[in-house]
PDB file of C-alpha atoms in Angstrom:
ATOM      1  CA  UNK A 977       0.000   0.000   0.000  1.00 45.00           C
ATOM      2  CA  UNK A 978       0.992   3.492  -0.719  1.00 41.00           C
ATOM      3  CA  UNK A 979       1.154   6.158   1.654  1.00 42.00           C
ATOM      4  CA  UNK A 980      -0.758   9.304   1.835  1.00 44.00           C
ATOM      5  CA  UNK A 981       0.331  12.158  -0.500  1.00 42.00           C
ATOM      6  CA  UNK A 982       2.474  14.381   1.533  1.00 46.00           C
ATOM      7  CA  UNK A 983       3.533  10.954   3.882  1.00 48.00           C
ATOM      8  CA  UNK A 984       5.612   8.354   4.088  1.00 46.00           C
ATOM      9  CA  UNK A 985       9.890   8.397   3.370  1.00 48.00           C
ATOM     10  CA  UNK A 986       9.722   9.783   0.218  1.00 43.00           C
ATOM     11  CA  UNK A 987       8.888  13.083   1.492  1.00 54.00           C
ATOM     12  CA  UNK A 988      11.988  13.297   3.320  1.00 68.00           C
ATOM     13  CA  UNK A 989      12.772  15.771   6.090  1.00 71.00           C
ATOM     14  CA  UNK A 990      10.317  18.627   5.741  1.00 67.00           C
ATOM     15  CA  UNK A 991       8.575  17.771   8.722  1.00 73.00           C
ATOM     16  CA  UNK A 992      11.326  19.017  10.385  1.00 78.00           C
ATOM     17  CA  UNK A 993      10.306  23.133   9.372  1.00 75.00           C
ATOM     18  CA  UNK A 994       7.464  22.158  12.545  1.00 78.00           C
ATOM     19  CA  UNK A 995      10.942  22.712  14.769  1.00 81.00           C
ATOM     20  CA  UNK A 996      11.947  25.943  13.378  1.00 86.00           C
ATOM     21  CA  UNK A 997       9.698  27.989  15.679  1.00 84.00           C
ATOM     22  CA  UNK A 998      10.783  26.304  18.683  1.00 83.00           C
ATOM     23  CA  UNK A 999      14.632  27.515  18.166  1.00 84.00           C
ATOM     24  CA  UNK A1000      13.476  30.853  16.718  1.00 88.00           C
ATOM     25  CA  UNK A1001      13.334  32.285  20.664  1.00 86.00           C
ATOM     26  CA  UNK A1002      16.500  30.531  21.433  1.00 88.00           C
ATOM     27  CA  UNK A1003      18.720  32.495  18.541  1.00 89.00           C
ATOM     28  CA  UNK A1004      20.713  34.939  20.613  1.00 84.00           C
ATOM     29  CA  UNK A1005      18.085  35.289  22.836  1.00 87.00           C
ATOM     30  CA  UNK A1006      20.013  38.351  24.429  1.00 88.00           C
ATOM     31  CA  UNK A1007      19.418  40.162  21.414  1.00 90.00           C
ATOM     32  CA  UNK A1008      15.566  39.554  21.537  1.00 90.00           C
ATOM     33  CA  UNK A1009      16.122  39.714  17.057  1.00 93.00           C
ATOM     34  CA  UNK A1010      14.307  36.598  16.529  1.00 93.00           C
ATOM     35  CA  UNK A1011      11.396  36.552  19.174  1.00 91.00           C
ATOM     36  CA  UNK A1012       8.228  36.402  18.054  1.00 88.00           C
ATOM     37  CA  UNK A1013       7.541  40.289  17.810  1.00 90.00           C
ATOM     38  CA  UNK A1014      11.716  41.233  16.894  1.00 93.00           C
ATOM     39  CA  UNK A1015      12.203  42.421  13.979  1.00 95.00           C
ATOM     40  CA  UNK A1016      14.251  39.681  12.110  1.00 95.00           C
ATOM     41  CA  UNK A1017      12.001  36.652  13.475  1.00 94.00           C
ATOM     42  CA  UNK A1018       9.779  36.344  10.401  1.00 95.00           C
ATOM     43  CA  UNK A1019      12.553  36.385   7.852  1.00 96.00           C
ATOM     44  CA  UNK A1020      14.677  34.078   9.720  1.00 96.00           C
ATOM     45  CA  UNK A1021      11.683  31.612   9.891  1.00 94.00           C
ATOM     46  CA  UNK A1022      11.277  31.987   6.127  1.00 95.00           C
ATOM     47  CA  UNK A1023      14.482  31.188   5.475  1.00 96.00           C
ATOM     48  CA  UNK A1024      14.963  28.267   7.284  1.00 95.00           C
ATOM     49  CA  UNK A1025      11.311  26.615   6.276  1.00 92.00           C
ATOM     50  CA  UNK A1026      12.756  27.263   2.927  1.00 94.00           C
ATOM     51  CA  UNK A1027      15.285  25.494   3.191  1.00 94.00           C
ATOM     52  CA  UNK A1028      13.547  22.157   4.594  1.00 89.00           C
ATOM     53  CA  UNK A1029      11.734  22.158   1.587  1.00 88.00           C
ATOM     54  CA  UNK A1030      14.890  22.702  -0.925  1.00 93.00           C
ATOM     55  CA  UNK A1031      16.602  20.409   0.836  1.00 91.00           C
ATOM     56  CA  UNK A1032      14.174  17.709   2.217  1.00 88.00           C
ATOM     57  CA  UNK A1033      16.967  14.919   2.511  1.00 86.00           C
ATOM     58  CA  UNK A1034      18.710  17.072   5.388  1.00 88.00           C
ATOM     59  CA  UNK A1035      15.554  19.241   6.509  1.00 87.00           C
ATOM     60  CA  UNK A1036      15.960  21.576   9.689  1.00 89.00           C
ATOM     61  CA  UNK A1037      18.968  20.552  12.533  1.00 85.00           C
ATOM     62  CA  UNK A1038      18.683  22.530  15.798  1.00 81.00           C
ATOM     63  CA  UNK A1039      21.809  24.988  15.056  1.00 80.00           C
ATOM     64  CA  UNK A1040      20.963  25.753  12.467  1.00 89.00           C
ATOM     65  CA  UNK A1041      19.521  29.095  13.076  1.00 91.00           C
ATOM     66  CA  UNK A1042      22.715  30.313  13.970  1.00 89.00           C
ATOM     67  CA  UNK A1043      24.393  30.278  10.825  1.00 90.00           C
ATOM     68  CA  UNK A1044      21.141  31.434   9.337  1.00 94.00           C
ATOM     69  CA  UNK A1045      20.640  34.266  11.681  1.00 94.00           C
ATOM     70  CA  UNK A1046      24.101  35.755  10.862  1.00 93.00           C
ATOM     71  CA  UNK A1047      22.851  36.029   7.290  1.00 96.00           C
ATOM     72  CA  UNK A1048      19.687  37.320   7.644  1.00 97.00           C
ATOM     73  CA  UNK A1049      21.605  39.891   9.860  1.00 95.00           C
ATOM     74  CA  UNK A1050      23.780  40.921   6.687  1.00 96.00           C
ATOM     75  CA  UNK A1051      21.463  40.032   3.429  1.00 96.00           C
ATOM     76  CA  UNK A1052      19.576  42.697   2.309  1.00 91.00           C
ATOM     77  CA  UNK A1053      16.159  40.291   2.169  1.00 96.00           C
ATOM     78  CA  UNK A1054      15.077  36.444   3.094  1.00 97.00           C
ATOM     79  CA  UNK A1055      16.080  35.525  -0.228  1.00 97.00           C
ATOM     80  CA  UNK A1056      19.456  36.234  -0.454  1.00 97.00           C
ATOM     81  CA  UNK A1057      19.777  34.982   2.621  1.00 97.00           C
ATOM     82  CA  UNK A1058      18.434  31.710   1.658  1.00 98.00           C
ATOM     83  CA  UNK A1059      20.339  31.996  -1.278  1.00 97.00           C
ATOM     84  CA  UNK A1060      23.674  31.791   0.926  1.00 97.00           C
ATOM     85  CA  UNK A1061      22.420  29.448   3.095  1.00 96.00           C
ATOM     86  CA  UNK A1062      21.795  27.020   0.568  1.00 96.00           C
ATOM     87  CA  UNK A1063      25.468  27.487  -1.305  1.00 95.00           C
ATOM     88  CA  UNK A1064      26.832  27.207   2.283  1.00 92.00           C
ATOM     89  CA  UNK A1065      25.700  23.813   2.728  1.00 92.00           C
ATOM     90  CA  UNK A1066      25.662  22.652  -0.663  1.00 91.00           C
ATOM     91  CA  UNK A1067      29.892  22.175   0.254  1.00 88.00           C
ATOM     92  CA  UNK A1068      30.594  18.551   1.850  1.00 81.00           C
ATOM     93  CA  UNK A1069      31.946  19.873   4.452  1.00 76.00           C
ATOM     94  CA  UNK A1070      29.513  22.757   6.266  1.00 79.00           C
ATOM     95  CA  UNK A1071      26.795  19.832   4.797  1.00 81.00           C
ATOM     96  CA  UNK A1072      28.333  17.493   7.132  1.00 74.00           C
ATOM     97  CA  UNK A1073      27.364  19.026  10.401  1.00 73.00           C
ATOM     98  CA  UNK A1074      24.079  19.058   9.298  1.00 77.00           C
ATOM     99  CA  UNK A1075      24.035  15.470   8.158  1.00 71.00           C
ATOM    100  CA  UNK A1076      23.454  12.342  10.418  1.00 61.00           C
ATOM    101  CA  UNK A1077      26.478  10.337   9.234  1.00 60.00           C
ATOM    102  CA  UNK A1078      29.142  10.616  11.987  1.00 67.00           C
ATOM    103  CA  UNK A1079      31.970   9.206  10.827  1.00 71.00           C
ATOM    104  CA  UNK A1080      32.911  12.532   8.398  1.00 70.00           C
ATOM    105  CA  UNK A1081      31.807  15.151  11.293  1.00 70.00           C
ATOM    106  CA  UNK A1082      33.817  12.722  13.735  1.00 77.00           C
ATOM    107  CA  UNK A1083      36.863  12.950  12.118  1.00 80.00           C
ATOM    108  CA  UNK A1084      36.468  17.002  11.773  1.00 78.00           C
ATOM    109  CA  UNK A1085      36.309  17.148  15.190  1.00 81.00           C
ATOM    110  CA  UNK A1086      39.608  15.443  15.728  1.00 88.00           C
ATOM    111  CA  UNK A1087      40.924  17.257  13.145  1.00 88.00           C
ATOM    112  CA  UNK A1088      39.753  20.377  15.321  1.00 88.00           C
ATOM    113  CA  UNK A1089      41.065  19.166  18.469  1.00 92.00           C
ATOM    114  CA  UNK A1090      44.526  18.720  17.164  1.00 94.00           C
ATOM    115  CA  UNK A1091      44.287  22.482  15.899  1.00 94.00           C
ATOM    116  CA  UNK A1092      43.294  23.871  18.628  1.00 93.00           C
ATOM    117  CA  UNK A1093      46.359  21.946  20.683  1.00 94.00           C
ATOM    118  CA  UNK A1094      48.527  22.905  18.599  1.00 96.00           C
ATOM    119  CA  UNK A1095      47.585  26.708  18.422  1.00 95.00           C
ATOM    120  CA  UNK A1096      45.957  27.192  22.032  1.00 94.00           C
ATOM    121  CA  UNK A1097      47.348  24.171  23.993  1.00 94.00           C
ATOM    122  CA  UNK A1098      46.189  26.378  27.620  1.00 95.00           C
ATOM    123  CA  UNK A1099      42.682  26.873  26.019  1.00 92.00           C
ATOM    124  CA  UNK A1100      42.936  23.342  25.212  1.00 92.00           C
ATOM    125  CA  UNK A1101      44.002  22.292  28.744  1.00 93.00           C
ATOM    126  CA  UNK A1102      41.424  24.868  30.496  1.00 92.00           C
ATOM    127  CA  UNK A1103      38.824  22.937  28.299  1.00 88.00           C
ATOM    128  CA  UNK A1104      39.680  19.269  29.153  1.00 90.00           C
ATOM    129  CA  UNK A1105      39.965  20.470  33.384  1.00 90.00           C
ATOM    130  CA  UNK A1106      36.714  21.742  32.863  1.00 87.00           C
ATOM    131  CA  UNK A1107      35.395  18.510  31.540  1.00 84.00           C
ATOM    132  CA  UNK A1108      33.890  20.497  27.857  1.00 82.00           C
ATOM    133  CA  UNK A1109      34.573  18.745  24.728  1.00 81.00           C
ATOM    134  CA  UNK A1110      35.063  19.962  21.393  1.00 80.00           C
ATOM    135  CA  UNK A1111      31.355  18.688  20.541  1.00 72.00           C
ATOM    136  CA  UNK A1112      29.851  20.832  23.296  1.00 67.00           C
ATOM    137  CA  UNK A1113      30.401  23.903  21.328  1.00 71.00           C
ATOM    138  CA  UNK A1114      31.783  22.981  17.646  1.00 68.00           C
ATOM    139  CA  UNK A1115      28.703  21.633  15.978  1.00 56.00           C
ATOM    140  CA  UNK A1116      26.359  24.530  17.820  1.00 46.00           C
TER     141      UNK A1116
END
């Protein structure tokens, strides 16, 4: 049997866009830019429903309203926004955050942690005393 139109795996991740007003509030809360009533919420939410339905095999990943936030903050409209958003994560390797294979995004964090060794070894030791991994803050 078939599922419903609009149901079923073929449809991908879209039903993820339900999860894009629940992180809304969170983006730099602080700033209050992307509550309900600021004055970069709608956009933002455009932007990132937009791009569940472009890309329905990755859909929305808490975090990502970050990286879209920062461009809605310097586009001149949702589009273009979206527009960078989408080339962004079109590369392998911003894609692979967003993806749920672990093996690629595993071995970029390794690759981090041996950069940030080599180039901040105290940071690196304040970080490990402290008991905060790479993954706490990498993939936000």
């Amino acid at each position: 049997a078939r599922a419903p139109v609009g149901q079923g795996p073929a449809f991908g991740r879209e039903g993820t866009a339900r999860l894009v007003q629940t992180d809304l509030e969170r983006t730099w809360a602080h700033l209050g830019l992307f509550h309900a009533d600021g004055p970069y919420a709608a956009q933002l939410q455009e932007v990132l429903e937009a791009y569940c339905f472009f890309r329905p095999d990755v859909g929305y990943v808490q975090g990502m309203s970050f990286q879209a936030a920062l461009l809605v903050l310097h586009c001149q409209d949702a589009f273009t926004a979206f527009t960078c958003l989408a080339n962004l994560l079109s590369r392998p390797f911003f894609l692979s955050f967003y993806r749920d294979k672990t093996a690629p995004l595993q071995l970029r964090m390794q690759i981090y942690d041996r950069v940030l060794a080599y180039n901040l070894p105290e940071m690196q030791r304040l970080f490990l005393e402290l008991d905060v991994s790479s993954g706490m803050y990498v993939t936000l």
